[in-house]
JSON list of C-alpha atoms in Angstrom, two decimals:
[
{"chain": "A", "resi": 1, "resn": "ASP", "atom": "CA", "xyz": [-76.88, 38.72, -42.61]},
{"chain": "A", "resi": 2, "resn": "ALA", "atom": "CA", "xyz": [-80.08, 40.43, -41.28]},
{"chain": "A", "resi": 3, "resn": "GLY", "atom": "CA", "xyz": [-79.78, 42.20, -38.15]},
{"chain": "A", "resi": 4, "resn": "VAL", "atom": "CA", "xyz": [-82.48, 42.59, -35.57]},
{"chain": "A", "resi": 5, "resn": "THR", "atom": "CA", "xyz": [-85.81, 43.35, -37.15]},
{"chain": "A", "resi": 6, "resn": "GLN", "atom": "CA", "xyz": [-89.04, 44.65, -35.49]},
{"chain": "A", "resi": 7, "resn": "SER", "atom": "CA", "xyz": [-92.55, 45.15, -36.61]},
{"chain": "A", "resi": 8, "resn": "PRO", "atom": "CA", "xyz": [-94.50, 47.18, -37.03]},
{"chain": "A", "resi": 9, "resn": "THR", "atom": "CA", "xyz": [-92.52, 50.46, -37.37]},
{"chain": "A", "resi": 10, "resn": "HIS", "atom": "CA", "xyz": [-95.21, 52.75, -36.00]},
{"chain": "A", "resi": 11, "resn": "LEU", "atom": "CA", "xyz": [-98.43, 52.01, -34.05]},
{"chain": "A", "resi": 12, "resn": "ILE", "atom": "CA", "xyz": [-101.28, 54.22, -32.76]},
{"chain": "A", "resi": 13, "resn": "LYS", "atom": "CA", "xyz": [-103.52, 52.85, -30.19]},
{"chain": "A", "resi": 14, "resn": "THR", "atom": "CA", "xyz": [-106.21, 54.17, -27.83]},
{"chain": "A", "resi": 15, "resn": "ARG", "atom": "CA", "xyz": [-106.04, 54.07, -24.03]},
{"chain": "A", "resi": 16, "resn": "GLY", "atom": "CA", "xyz": [-107.15, 50.77, -22.63]},
{"chain": "A", "resi": 17, "resn": "GLN", "atom": "CA", "xyz": [-106.43, 48.74, -25.78]},
{"chain": "A", "resi": 18, "resn": "GLN", "atom": "CA", "xyz": [-103.87, 45.94, -26.10]},
{"chain": "A", "resi": 19, "resn": "VAL", "atom": "CA", "xyz": [-100.75, 45.88, -28.38]},
{"chain": "A", "resi": 20, "resn": "THR", "atom": "CA", "xyz": [-98.33, 43.29, -29.58]},
{"chain": "A", "resi": 21, "resn": "LEU", "atom": "CA", "xyz": [-94.88, 44.13, -30.87]},
{"chain": "A", "resi": 22, "resn": "ARG", "atom": "CA", "xyz": [-92.67, 41.68, -32.64]},
{"chain": "A", "resi": 23, "resn": "CYS", "atom": "CA", "xyz": [-88.98, 41.05, -32.87]},
{"chain": "A", "resi": 24, "resn": "SER", "atom": "CA", "xyz": [-86.66, 38.78, -34.79]},
{"chain": "A", "resi": 25, "resn": "PRO", "atom": "CA", "xyz": [-83.18, 38.44, -33.50]},
{"chain": "A", "resi": 26, "resn": "LYS", "atom": "CA", "xyz": [-79.92, 38.62, -35.31]},
{"chain": "A", "resi": 27, "resn": "SER", "atom": "CA", "xyz": [-78.89, 35.42, -36.83]},
{"chain": "A", "resi": 28, "resn": "GLY", "atom": "CA", "xyz": [-77.09, 33.14, -34.32]},
{"chain": "A", "resi": 29, "resn": "HIS", "atom": "CA", "xyz": [-78.56, 34.90, -31.35]},
{"chain": "A", "resi": 30, "resn": "ASP", "atom": "CA", "xyz": [-80.74, 33.22, -28.82]},
{"chain": "A", "resi": 31, "resn": "THR", "atom": "CA", "xyz": [-81.50, 35.86, -26.25]},
{"chain": "A", "resi": 32, "resn": "VAL", "atom": "CA", "xyz": [-83.95, 38.65, -26.72]},
{"chain": "A", "resi": 33, "resn": "SER", "atom": "CA", "xyz": [-84.23, 41.81, -24.53]},
{"chain": "A", "resi": 34, "resn": "TRP", "atom": "CA", "xyz": [-86.85, 44.48, -24.65]},
{"chain": "A", "resi": 35, "resn": "TYR", "atom": "CA", "xyz": [-86.42, 48.12, -23.67]},
{"chain": "A", "resi": 36, "resn": "GLN", "atom": "CA", "xyz": [-88.65, 51.15, -23.47]},
{"chain": "A", "resi": 37, "resn": "GLN", "atom": "CA", "xyz": [-87.30, 54.51, -24.61]},
{"chain": "A", "resi": 38, "resn": "ALA", "atom": "CA", "xyz": [-89.34, 57.47, -23.62]},
{"chain": "A", "resi": 39, "resn": "LEU", "atom": "CA", "xyz": [-88.75, 60.75, -25.28]},
{"chain": "A", "resi": 40, "resn": "GLY", "atom": "CA", "xyz": [-85.60, 62.35, -24.08]},
{"chain": "A", "resi": 41, "resn": "GLN", "atom": "CA", "xyz": [-84.54, 59.36, -21.88]},
{"chain": "A", "resi": 42, "resn": "GLY", "atom": "CA", "xyz": [-82.28, 56.46, -22.21]},
{"chain": "A", "resi": 43, "resn": "PRO", "atom": "CA", "xyz": [-83.66, 53.01, -22.92]},
{"chain": "A", "resi": 44, "resn": "GLN", "atom": "CA", "xyz": [-85.08, 51.20, -19.84]},
{"chain": "A", "resi": 45, "resn": "PHE", "atom": "CA", "xyz": [-84.95, 47.32, -19.59]},
{"chain": "A", "resi": 46, "resn": "ILE", "atom": "CA", "xyz": [-88.34, 45.72, -19.56]},
{"chain": "A", "resi": 47, "resn": "PHE", "atom": "CA", "xyz": [-87.48, 41.97, -19.61]},
{"chain": "A", "resi": 48, "resn": "GLN", "atom": "CA", "xyz": [-85.34, 39.37, -21.24]},
{"chain": "A", "resi": 49, "resn": "TYR", "atom": "CA", "xyz": [-86.15, 35.96, -22.77]},
{"chain": "A", "resi": 50, "resn": "TYR", "atom": "CA", "xyz": [-83.87, 33.09, -23.17]},
{"chain": "A", "resi": 51, "resn": "GLU", "atom": "CA", "xyz": [-84.91, 29.50, -23.94]},
{"chain": "A", "resi": 52, "resn": "GLU", "atom": "CA", "xyz": [-88.53, 30.59, -24.17]},
{"chain": "A", "resi": 53, "resn": "GLU", "atom": "CA", "xyz": [-88.64, 31.80, -20.65]},
{"chain": "A", "resi": 54, "resn": "GLU", "atom": "CA", "xyz": [-88.39, 35.25, -19.01]},
{"chain": "A", "resi": 55, "resn": "ARG", "atom": "CA", "xyz": [-85.03, 35.25, -17.46]},
{"chain": "A", "resi": 56, "resn": "GLN", "atom": "CA", "xyz": [-85.12, 38.62, -15.90]},
{"chain": "A", "resi": 57, "resn": "ARG", "atom": "CA", "xyz": [-87.44, 41.55, -15.58]},
{"chain": "A", "resi": 58, "resn": "GLY", "atom": "CA", "xyz": [-87.01, 45.27, -15.01]},
{"chain": "A", "resi": 59, "resn": "ASN", "atom": "CA", "xyz": [-89.27, 47.59, -13.03]},
{"chain": "A", "resi": 60, "resn": "PHE", "atom": "CA", "xyz": [-92.40, 47.29, -15.25]},
{"chain": "A", "resi": 61, "resn": "PRO", "atom": "CA", "xyz": [-95.97, 46.31, -14.18]},
{"chain": "A", "resi": 62, "resn": "ASP", "atom": "CA", "xyz": [-97.59, 42.96, -15.09]},
{"chain": "A", "resi": 63, "resn": "ARG", "atom": "CA", "xyz": [-99.35, 44.73, -17.93]},
{"chain": "A", "resi": 64, "resn": "PHE", "atom": "CA", "xyz": [-96.11, 44.07, -19.82]},
{"chain": "A", "resi": 65, "resn": "SER", "atom": "CA", "xyz": [-95.65, 40.47, -20.91]},
{"chain": "A", "resi": 66, "resn": "GLY", "atom": "CA", "xyz": [-93.84, 38.67, -23.47]},
{"chain": "A", "resi": 67, "resn": "HIS", "atom": "CA", "xyz": [-93.04, 35.45, -25.25]},
{"chain": "A", "resi": 68, "resn": "GLN", "atom": "CA", "xyz": [-90.17, 33.75, -27.07]},
{"chain": "A", "resi": 69, "resn": "PHE", "atom": "CA", "xyz": [-90.74, 31.25, -29.76]},
{"chain": "A", "resi": 70, "resn": "PRO", "atom": "CA", "xyz": [-88.60, 28.25, -30.65]},
{"chain": "A", "resi": 71, "resn": "ASN", "atom": "CA", "xyz": [-87.07, 30.15, -33.41]},
{"chain": "A", "resi": 72, "resn": "TYR", "atom": "CA", "xyz": [-85.99, 32.72, -30.90]},
{"chain": "A", "resi": 73, "resn": "SER", "atom": "CA", "xyz": [-88.21, 35.49, -32.14]},
{"chain": "A", "resi": 74, "resn": "SER", "atom": "CA", "xyz": [-90.07, 37.30, -29.49]},
{"chain": "A", "resi": 75, "resn": "GLU", "atom": "CA", "xyz": [-93.22, 39.25, -28.83]},
{"chain": "A", "resi": 76, "resn": "LEU", "atom": "CA", "xyz": [-93.96, 42.03, -26.38]},
{"chain": "A", "resi": 77, "resn": "ASN", "atom": "CA", "xyz": [-97.58, 42.51, -25.17]},
{"chain": "A", "resi": 78, "resn": "VAL", "atom": "CA", "xyz": [-98.96, 45.48, -23.38]},
{"chain": "A", "resi": 79, "resn": "ASN", "atom": "CA", "xyz": [-102.40, 45.44, -21.91]},
{"chain": "A", "resi": 80, "resn": "ALA", "atom": "CA", "xyz": [-104.62, 48.23, -20.70]},
{"chain": "A", "resi": 81, "resn": "LEU", "atom": "CA", "xyz": [-102.50, 50.83, -22.54]},
{"chain": "A", "resi": 82, "resn": "LEU", "atom": "CA", "xyz": [-101.97, 54.12, -20.76]},
{"chain": "A", "resi": 83, "resn": "LEU", "atom": "CA", "xyz": [-100.88, 57.44, -22.25]},
{"chain": "A", "resi": 84, "resn": "GLY", "atom": "CA", "xyz": [-97.51, 57.02, -20.49]},
{"chain": "A", "resi": 85, "resn": "ASP", "atom": "CA", "xyz": [-96.84, 53.83, -22.48]},
{"chain": "A", "resi": 86, "resn": "SER", "atom": "CA", "xyz": [-96.16, 56.00, -25.62]},
{"chain": "A", "resi": 87, "resn": "ALA", "atom": "CA", "xyz": [-92.50, 55.33, -26.38]},
{"chain": "A", "resi": 88, "resn": "LEU", "atom": "CA", "xyz": [-90.07, 53.80, -28.67]},
{"chain": "A", "resi": 89, "resn": "TYR", "atom": "CA", "xyz": [-89.90, 50.02, -27.91]},
{"chain": "A", "resi": 90, "resn": "LEU", "atom": "CA", "xyz": [-86.50, 48.50, -28.76]},
{"chain": "A", "resi": 91, "resn": "CYS", "atom": "CA", "xyz": [-85.70, 44.93, -29.02]},
{"chain": "A", "resi": 92, "resn": "ALA", "atom": "CA", "xyz": [-82.06, 43.77, -28.59]},
{"chain": "A", "resi": 93, "resn": "SER", "atom": "CA", "xyz": [-80.62, 40.31, -29.26]},
{"chain": "A", "resi": 94, "resn": "SER", "atom": "CA", "xyz": [-77.40, 38.73, -27.98]},
{"chain": "A", "resi": 95, "resn": "SER", "atom": "CA", "xyz": [-75.75, 35.48, -27.55]},
{"chain": "A", "resi": 96, "resn": "THR", "atom": "CA", "xyz": [-73.13, 34.34, -25.13]},
{"chain": "A", "resi": 97, "resn": "SER", "atom": "CA", "xyz": [-71.40, 37.81, -24.95]},
{"chain": "A", "resi": 98, "resn": "ASN", "atom": "CA", "xyz": [-72.83, 40.81, -23.22]},
{"chain": "A", "resi": 99, "resn": "GLU", "atom": "CA", "xyz": [-72.99, 42.63, -26.54]},
{"chain": "A", "resi": 100, "resn": "GLN", "atom": "CA", "xyz": [-76.44, 43.58, -27.48]},
{"chain": "A", "resi": 101, "resn": "TYR", "atom": "CA", "xyz": [-77.59, 44.41, -31.03]},
{"chain": "A", "resi": 102, "resn": "PHE", "atom": "CA", "xyz": [-80.49, 46.64, -31.14]},
{"chain": "A", "resi": 103, "resn": "GLY", "atom": "CA", "xyz": [-83.35, 46.76, -33.73]},
{"chain": "A", "resi": 104, "resn": "PRO", "atom": "CA", "xyz": [-84.88, 49.95, -35.21]},
{"chain": "A", "resi": 105, "resn": "GLY", "atom": "CA", "xyz": [-87.69, 50.06, -32.63]},
{"chain": "A", "resi": 106, "resn": "THR", "atom": "CA", "xyz": [-91.45, 50.35, -32.68]},
{"chain": "A", "resi": 107, "resn": "ARG", "atom": "CA", "xyz": [-92.87, 53.80, -32.06]},
{"chain": "A", "resi": 108, "resn": "LEU", "atom": "CA", "xyz": [-95.97, 53.41, -30.12]},
{"chain": "A", "resi": 109, "resn": "THR", "atom": "CA", "xyz": [-98.38, 56.33, -29.66]},
{"chain": "A", "resi": 110, "resn": "VAL", "atom": "CA", "xyz": [-101.26, 55.90, -27.18]},
{"chain": "A", "resi": 111, "resn": "THR", "atom": "CA", "xyz": [-104.02, 58.38, -27.58]},
{"chain": "B", "resi": 7, "resn": "ALA", "atom": "CA", "xyz": [-77.65, 49.52, -7.44]},
{"chain": "B", "resi": 8, "resn": "GLN", "atom": "CA", "xyz": [-75.94, 50.18, -10.72]},
{"chain": "B", "resi": 9, "resn": "SER", "atom": "CA", "xyz": [-76.48, 53.56, -12.22]},
{"chain": "B", "resi": 10, "resn": "VAL", "atom": "CA", "xyz": [-75.10, 55.75, -14.94]},
{"chain": "B", "resi": 11, "resn": "SER", "atom": "CA", "xyz": [-75.03, 59.40, -14.99]},
{"chain": "B", "resi": 12, "resn": "GLN", "atom": "CA", "xyz": [-74.35, 61.62, -18.10]},
{"chain": "B", "resi": 13, "resn": "HIS", "atom": "CA", "xyz": [-73.59, 65.25, -17.34]},
{"chain": "B", "resi": 14, "resn": "ASN", "atom": "CA", "xyz": [-74.25, 66.99, -20.62]},
{"chain": "B", "resi": 15, "resn": "HIS", "atom": "CA", "xyz": [-77.81, 66.87, -21.88]},
{"chain": "B", "resi": 16, "resn": "HIS", "atom": "CA", "xyz": [-77.29, 68.83, -25.07]},
{"chain": "B", "resi": 17, "resn": "VAL", "atom": "CA", "xyz": [-73.86, 69.71, -26.60]},
{"chain": "B", "resi": 18, "resn": "ILE", "atom": "CA", "xyz": [-73.49, 72.12, -29.57]},
{"chain": "B", "resi": 19, "resn": "LEU", "atom": "CA", "xyz": [-70.31, 72.22, -31.51]},
{"chain": "B", "resi": 20, "resn": "SER", "atom": "CA", "xyz": [-68.83, 73.42, -34.72]},
{"chain": "B", "resi": 21, "resn": "GLU", "atom": "CA", "xyz": [-67.24, 71.02, -37.16]},
{"chain": "B", "resi": 22, "resn": "ALA", "atom": "CA", "xyz": [-63.55, 70.22, -36.29]},
{"chain": "B", "resi": 23, "resn": "ALA", "atom": "CA", "xyz": [-64.10, 71.10, -32.67]},
{"chain": "B", "resi": 24, "resn": "SER", "atom": "CA", "xyz": [-63.13, 68.58, -30.01]},
{"chain": "B", "resi": 25, "resn": "LEU", "atom": "CA", "xyz": [-65.59, 66.54, -28.10]},
{"chain": "B", "resi": 26, "resn": "GLU", "atom": "CA", "xyz": [-65.81, 65.17, -24.66]},
{"chain": "B", "resi": 27, "resn": "LEU", "atom": "CA", "xyz": [-69.00, 63.74, -23.19]},
{"chain": "B", "resi": 28, "resn": "GLY", "atom": "CA", "xyz": [-68.98, 62.85, -19.43]},
{"chain": "B", "resi": 29, "resn": "CYS", "atom": "CA", "xyz": [-70.16, 59.51, -18.09]},
{"chain": "B", "resi": 30, "resn": "ASN", "atom": "CA", "xyz": [-69.98, 58.39, -14.43]},
{"chain": "B", "resi": 31, "resn": "TYR", "atom": "CA", "xyz": [-71.09, 55.00, -13.17]},
{"chain": "B", "resi": 32, "resn": "SER", "atom": "CA", "xyz": [-72.00, 53.38, -9.99]},
{"chain": "B", "resi": 33, "resn": "TYR", "atom": "CA", "xyz": [-71.34, 49.69, -10.32]},
{"chain": "B", "resi": 34, "resn": "GLY", "atom": "CA", "xyz": [-70.64, 46.97, -7.85]},
{"chain": "B", "resi": 35, "resn": "GLY", "atom": "CA", "xyz": [-69.27, 44.24, -10.05]},
{"chain": "B", "resi": 36, "resn": "THR", "atom": "CA", "xyz": [-66.70, 43.64, -12.76]},
{"chain": "B", "resi": 37, "resn": "VAL", "atom": "CA", "xyz": [-66.81, 46.79, -14.72]},
{"chain": "B", "resi": 38, "resn": "ASN", "atom": "CA", "xyz": [-68.03, 46.54, -18.28]},
{"chain": "B", "resi": 39, "resn": "LEU", "atom": "CA", "xyz": [-68.75, 49.92, -19.91]},
{"chain": "B", "resi": 40, "resn": "PHE", "atom": "CA", "xyz": [-70.39, 50.80, -23.21]},
{"chain": "B", "resi": 41, "resn": "TRP", "atom": "CA", "xyz": [-71.11, 53.87, -25.40]},
{"chain": "B", "resi": 42, "resn": "TYR", "atom": "CA", "xyz": [-73.94, 53.58, -27.94]},
{"chain": "B", "resi": 43, "resn": "VAL", "atom": "CA", "xyz": [-74.84, 56.08, -30.55]},
{"chain": "B", "resi": 44, "resn": "GLN", "atom": "CA", "xyz": [-78.26, 56.70, -32.08]},
{"chain": "B", "resi": 45, "resn": "TYR", "atom": "CA", "xyz": [-78.14, 58.64, -35.37]},
{"chain": "B", "resi": 46, "resn": "PRO", "atom": "CA", "xyz": [-81.37, 60.50, -36.47]},
{"chain": "B", "resi": 47, "resn": "GLY", "atom": "CA", "xyz": [-83.85, 57.88, -37.76]},
{"chain": "B", "resi": 48, "resn": "GLN", "atom": "CA", "xyz": [-81.44, 54.93, -37.10]},
{"chain": "B", "resi": 49, "resn": "HIS", "atom": "CA", "xyz": [-81.19, 52.21, -34.48]},
{"chain": "B", "resi": 50, "resn": "LEU", "atom": "CA", "xyz": [-78.92, 52.25, -31.50]},
{"chain": "B", "resi": 51, "resn": "GLN", "atom": "CA", "xyz": [-75.44, 51.19, -32.48]},
{"chain": "B", "resi": 52, "resn": "LEU", "atom": "CA", "xyz": [-72.43, 50.14, -30.35]},
{"chain": "B", "resi": 53, "resn": "LEU", "atom": "CA", "xyz": [-69.69, 52.88, -30.56]},
{"chain": "B", "resi": 54, "resn": "LEU", "atom": "CA", "xyz": [-67.23, 51.12, -28.20]},
{"chain": "B", "resi": 55, "resn": "LYS", "atom": "CA", "xyz": [-66.85, 48.98, -25.18]},
{"chain": "B", "resi": 56, "resn": "TYR", "atom": "CA", "xyz": [-64.56, 48.30, -22.32]},
{"chain": "B", "resi": 57, "resn": "PHE", "atom": "CA", "xyz": [-64.24, 44.95, -20.69]},
{"chain": "B", "resi": 58, "resn": "SER", "atom": "CA", "xyz": [-60.74, 44.92, -19.39]},
{"chain": "B", "resi": 59, "resn": "GLY", "atom": "CA", "xyz": [-57.18, 45.66, -20.24]},
{"chain": "B", "resi": 60, "resn": "ASP", "atom": "CA", "xyz": [-56.11, 48.99, -21.79]},
{"chain": "B", "resi": 61, "resn": "PRO", "atom": "CA", "xyz": [-58.32, 51.70, -20.24]},
{"chain": "B", "resi": 62, "resn": "LEU", "atom": "CA", "xyz": [-58.11, 53.69, -23.34]},
{"chain": "B", "resi": 63, "resn": "VAL", "atom": "CA", "xyz": [-60.67, 52.10, -25.75]},
{"chain": "B", "resi": 64, "resn": "LYS", "atom": "CA", "xyz": [-60.90, 53.00, -29.39]},
{"chain": "B", "resi": 65, "resn": "GLY", "atom": "CA", "xyz": [-64.21, 52.70, -31.19]},
{"chain": "B", "resi": 66, "resn": "ILE", "atom": "CA", "xyz": [-65.65, 53.29, -34.63]},
{"chain": "B", "resi": 67, "resn": "LYS", "atom": "CA", "xyz": [-65.59, 56.59, -36.53]},
{"chain": "B", "resi": 68, "resn": "GLY", "atom": "CA", "xyz": [-62.58, 58.00, -34.56]},
{"chain": "B", "resi": 69, "resn": "PHE", "atom": "CA", "xyz": [-64.23, 57.81, -31.15]},
{"chain": "B", "resi": 70, "resn": "GLU", "atom": "CA", "xyz": [-62.41, 56.81, -28.08]},
{"chain": "B", "resi": 71, "resn": "ALA", "atom": "CA", "xyz": [-63.19, 56.55, -24.37]},
{"chain": "B", "resi": 72, "resn": "GLU", "atom": "CA", "xyz": [-60.99, 56.38, -21.30]},
{"chain": "B", "resi": 73, "resn": "PHE", "atom": "CA", "xyz": [-61.87, 54.35, -18.28]},
{"chain": "B", "resi": 74, "resn": "ILE", "atom": "CA", "xyz": [-60.68, 55.91, -15.09]},
{"chain": "B", "resi": 75, "resn": "LYS", "atom": "CA", "xyz": [-61.45, 53.60, -12.28]},
{"chain": "B", "resi": 76, "resn": "SER", "atom": "CA", "xyz": [-60.61, 56.13, -9.43]},
{"chain": "B", "resi": 77, "resn": "LYS", "atom": "CA", "xyz": [-63.08, 58.62, -10.81]},
{"chain": "B", "resi": 78, "resn": "PHE", "atom": "CA", "xyz": [-65.75, 56.05, -11.89]},
{"chain": "B", "resi": 79, "resn": "SER", "atom": "CA", "xyz": [-65.75, 57.74, -15.21]},
{"chain": "B", "resi": 80, "resn": "PHE", "atom": "CA", "xyz": [-65.78, 56.59, -18.81]},
{"chain": "B", "resi": 81, "resn": "ASN", "atom": "CA", "xyz": [-65.74, 59.69, -20.89]},
{"chain": "B", "resi": 82, "resn": "LEU", "atom": "CA", "xyz": [-66.18, 59.77, -24.62]},
{"chain": "B", "resi": 83, "resn": "ARG", "atom": "CA", "xyz": [-63.87, 61.76, -26.79]},
{"chain": "B", "resi": 84, "resn": "LYS", "atom": "CA", "xyz": [-63.23, 62.68, -30.39]},
{"chain": "B", "resi": 85, "resn": "PRO", "atom": "CA", "xyz": [-60.50, 65.08, -31.54]},
{"chain": "B", "resi": 86, "resn": "SER", "atom": "CA", "xyz": [-62.31, 66.66, -34.38]},
{"chain": "B", "resi": 87, "resn": "VAL", "atom": "CA", "xyz": [-66.08, 66.26, -34.92]},
{"chain": "B", "resi": 88, "resn": "GLN", "atom": "CA", "xyz": [-67.92, 66.13, -38.11]},
{"chain": "B", "resi": 89, "resn": "TRP", "atom": "CA", "xyz": [-71.48, 67.16, -39.04]},
{"chain": "B", "resi": 90, "resn": "SER", "atom": "CA", "xyz": [-72.31, 63.48, -39.49]},
{"chain": "B", "resi": 91, "resn": "ASP", "atom": "CA", "xyz": [-71.58, 62.91, -35.77]},
{"chain": "B", "resi": 92, "resn": "THR", "atom": "CA", "xyz": [-74.89, 64.69, -34.93]},
{"chain": "B", "resi": 93, "resn": "ALA", "atom": "CA", "xyz": [-76.67, 62.06, -32.82]},
{"chain": "B", "resi": 94, "resn": "GLU", "atom": "CA", "xyz": [-77.64, 61.01, -29.38]},
{"chain": "B", "resi": 95, "resn": "TYR", "atom": "CA", "xyz": [-75.01, 59.30, -27.28]},
{"chain": "B", "resi": 96, "resn": "PHE", "atom": "CA", "xyz": [-75.69, 56.85, -24.43]},
{"chain": "B", "resi": 97, "resn": "CYS", "atom": "CA", "xyz": [-73.36, 55.50, -21.90]},
{"chain": "B", "resi": 98, "resn": "ALA", "atom": "CA", "xyz": [-74.38, 52.02, -20.38]},
{"chain": "B", "resi": 99, "resn": "VAL", "atom": "CA", "xyz": [-73.37, 49.50, -17.87]},
{"chain": "B", "resi": 100, "resn": "PRO", "atom": "CA", "xyz": [-74.57, 45.98, -17.36]},
{"chain": "B", "resi": 101, "resn": "ASN", "atom": "CA", "xyz": [-77.19, 45.36, -14.56]},
{"chain": "B", "resi": 102, "resn": "GLN", "atom": "CA", "xyz": [-76.26, 43.21, -11.55]},
{"chain": "B", "resi": 103, "resn": "ALA", "atom": "CA", "xyz": [-77.08, 39.97, -13.19]},
{"chain": "B", "resi": 104, "resn": "GLY", "atom": "CA", "xyz": [-75.17, 41.03, -16.32]},
{"chain": "B", "resi": 105, "resn": "THR", "atom": "CA", "xyz": [-78.15, 40.25, -18.51]},
{"chain": "B", "resi": 106, "resn": "ALA", "atom": "CA", "xyz": [-79.23, 43.71, -19.48]},
{"chain": "B", "resi": 107, "resn": "LEU", "atom": "CA", "xyz": [-77.96, 47.19, -19.81]},
{"chain": "B", "resi": 108, "resn": "ILE", "atom": "CA", "xyz": [-78.67, 50.32, -17.76]},
{"chain": "B", "resi": 109, "resn": "PHE", "atom": "CA", "xyz": [-78.48, 53.41, -19.79]},
{"chain": "B", "resi": 110, "resn": "GLY", "atom": "CA", "xyz": [-77.74, 57.10, -18.99]},
{"chain": "B", "resi": 111, "resn": "LYS", "atom": "CA", "xyz": [-80.31, 59.71, -19.98]},
{"chain": "B", "resi": 112, "resn": "GLY", "atom": "CA", "xyz": [-78.22, 60.41, -23.12]},
{"chain": "B", "resi": 113, "resn": "THR", "atom": "CA", "xyz": [-76.39, 63.46, -24.60]},
{"chain": "B", "resi": 114, "resn": "THR", "atom": "CA", "xyz": [-77.65, 65.08, -27.84]},
{"chain": "B", "resi": 115, "resn": "LEU", "atom": "CA", "xyz": [-74.73, 66.29, -29.84]},
{"chain": "B", "resi": 116, "resn": "SER", "atom": "CA", "xyz": [-75.45, 68.76, -32.56]},
{"chain": "B", "resi": 117, "resn": "VAL", "atom": "CA", "xyz": [-72.68, 69.65, -35.02]},
{"chain": "B", "resi": 118, "resn": "SER", "atom": "CA", "xyz": [-72.94, 72.65, -37.29]},
{"chain": "B", "resi": 119, "resn": "SER", "atom": "CA", "xyz": [-71.15, 72.83, -40.51]}
]
């Protein structure tokens, strides 16, 4: 049973560029949440997708957007990248329970 | 608003020493509490969770945590740490909607052999 998978593992982008990160949830899970983990900090909630719609959003600007597909996989898009967007981006999936299963993350470096 | 505070930023222990990591929460709803661990180079994993019932919760790898409602605390403990426990530990609570987790800043545990 595959857990949560994310791609790519690492990514280097330049300020002002756009980036797309991908996530496949754990089998049987229909809800995907995205978190940003800056160096030395705990993960911060970006948004959550359920039934292909954004169900809830954390305190992140509109430059951060997402999508969920019919197979429950999800994308996180960040436009107009800033240096401060450099972080580990985590995807977590869940079903009816509160328990969230995390993927290995995508390390984004903005130069 | 919900929040989580972890008191220890970096803890350094020798093998076989006892561990206690502090976590205090501010939470207005039904209390659900989590401890996650992030081993070097690995993904975030659930260590243990409290939803209701016995306030002493046992998790994987010999870890346990005690929910003390009067102190708004959920401290993580292990009687005897091993070198392999070297990791980052995060305490978390659900947000108000119960849809996402609010994490503390984390505690880095370094165990020397």
